Amino acid sequence: MSERFAVHGEVESGFGPVADAFRRNFTQHGEIGAAVAVYDGDRSVVDLWAGHRDRKRTKAWERDTMAPVWSSTKGMAAFVVASAVSRGLLDYEAPVAQYWPEFGVNGKESITVRQLIDHQAGLAALDRAVRLTDMADLDGLAVILAEQKPLWQPGTRHGYHPITAGLYQGELIRRVDPKHRTLGRVFAEEFAAPLGLDFYIGLPEDIPMDRIATLSATEGLDVLRYERDLPVRIGIQLYAKRGLSFRALSSPQVGAPARGARREFLSVESPAAGGVGTARSLARVYGAAASDTGELPITAELLTRLAAAKTADDVPAEDLVLLTPSRYHLGFRKSRGSFRFGTDARAYGTTGYGGSFGFADPATGLGFGYAMNRLGMAVLDDARSRNLRNALLRCV
């Protein structure tokens, strides 16, 4: 292997297939820079990084390089909500309006916390134009969120809420937290600090941008070389600039995904899509959850509930926004249908635009994290992530 694709880090005996798959992602699947990590509870068993953090391949991806992980952030936000439930501050089955009275208007009176975090609330897009400056004004944003009318009858269907999910969860946490902390602040103080994570929902000013990998869209011939699962139906809506998928993916207006590695975006708390961190941090949190190491501010009973093999499949599987079958459970994706991860149906996690992924595998006690900077085009199951997950399965 040339120095260009030199792989750095450590792999415990028995996990060599993950390292082999990681190398192949560079030699065969167009990887520019990436990292993958696996934790067995609180113990690192895979910690690898390679490539470059810029498209021109002039800056090496280093051990502490972080990447914007888009919707892989949703898993971290779901853990914060779970911690609030564990403390008795929230009940998944209670109406959101019980905690946020202004929310209970325009057909949202009966929406439960679970329906909100499981993408059943019909709030995937906002009627009012919302930009980053509006997202930073939490009091003003709360008014906009509370006024929104559902786009379908809540609780009857699900449709992915790409960015709005985090805005609603953020306001809900701010309402119930005794200190009225933001969701990002709760994560920083109760998850990131105790576990030593390099992961932020709201990038602090003292973190240099040189640590952040530059995202790169897949374009031109690279689409033909590396992408096999193109989201054609979503692409048609984006091209025509109409349809529910277009509305959801462009509301609020945060800019093109490839421009996600910029401070003005990352510094604003966006708990559904604005997280930036390392694969190691994703794996560390999910490992603690999968093995119930006692390090998370979440009860053992609730961790068992997150890992339920059978969930309340109370709405049709077809996602109204992503236009593909999917399942959500208490803020996480579940291993279902053609999108499988982990060793059995207890696994849960969240994927991010472009290919990033973090998940817990309670059957083995393993936590998995993957972050990269070439943005793939698959809706859920990026080939590079799938290669790594399948290799991990062969190890366990």
PDB file of C-alpha atoms in Angstrom, residues 335 340-348 359-366 389 392-396:
ATOM      1  CA  SER A 335     -32.020  -2.472  12.171  1.00  0.00           C
ATOM      2  CA  ARG A 340     -29.333  -4.067   8.692  1.00  0.00           C
ATOM      3  CA  PHE A 341     -26.655  -3.302  11.230  1.00  0.00           C
ATOM      4  CA  GLY A 342     -25.459  -5.021  14.369  1.00  0.00           C
ATOM      5  CA  THR A 343     -25.970  -8.687  15.094  1.00  0.00           C
ATOM      6  CA  ASP A 344     -29.729  -8.658  15.729  1.00  0.00           C
ATOM      7  CA  ALA A 345     -32.840  -6.488  15.969  1.00  0.00           C
ATOM      8  CA  ARG A 346     -31.751  -4.971  19.272  1.00  0.00           C
ATOM      9  CA  ALA A 347     -29.172  -2.746  17.546  1.00  0.00           C
ATOM     10  CA  TYR A 348     -29.921   0.973  17.326  1.00  0.00           C
ATOM     11  CA  PHE A 359     -24.673   2.490  16.571  1.00  0.00           C
ATOM     12  CA  ALA A 360     -24.931   0.277  19.631  1.00  0.00           C
ATOM     13  CA  ASP A 361     -25.015  -3.518  19.351  1.00  0.00           C
ATOM     14  CA  PRO A 362     -26.374  -4.688  22.721  1.00  0.00           C
ATOM     15  CA  ALA A 363     -26.048  -8.362  21.732  1.00  0.00           C
ATOM     16  CA  THR A 364     -22.244  -8.034  21.719  1.00  0.00           C
ATOM     17  CA  GLY A 365     -21.764  -4.932  23.889  1.00  0.00           C
ATOM     18  CA  LEU A 366     -20.033  -3.148  21.000  1.00  0.00           C
ATOM     19  CA  ARG A 389     -20.108  -3.165   9.558  1.00  0.00           C
ATOM     20  CA  LEU A 392     -17.178  -6.254  12.201  1.00  0.00           C
ATOM     21  CA  LEU A 393     -19.869  -8.928  12.044  1.00  0.00           C
ATOM     22  CA  ARG A 394     -17.273 -11.428  10.850  1.00  0.00           C
ATOM     23  CA  CYS A 395     -15.208 -10.613  13.939  1.00  0.00           C
ATOM     24  CA  VAL A 396     -17.974 -11.305  16.455  1.00  0.00           C
TER      25      VAL A 396
END
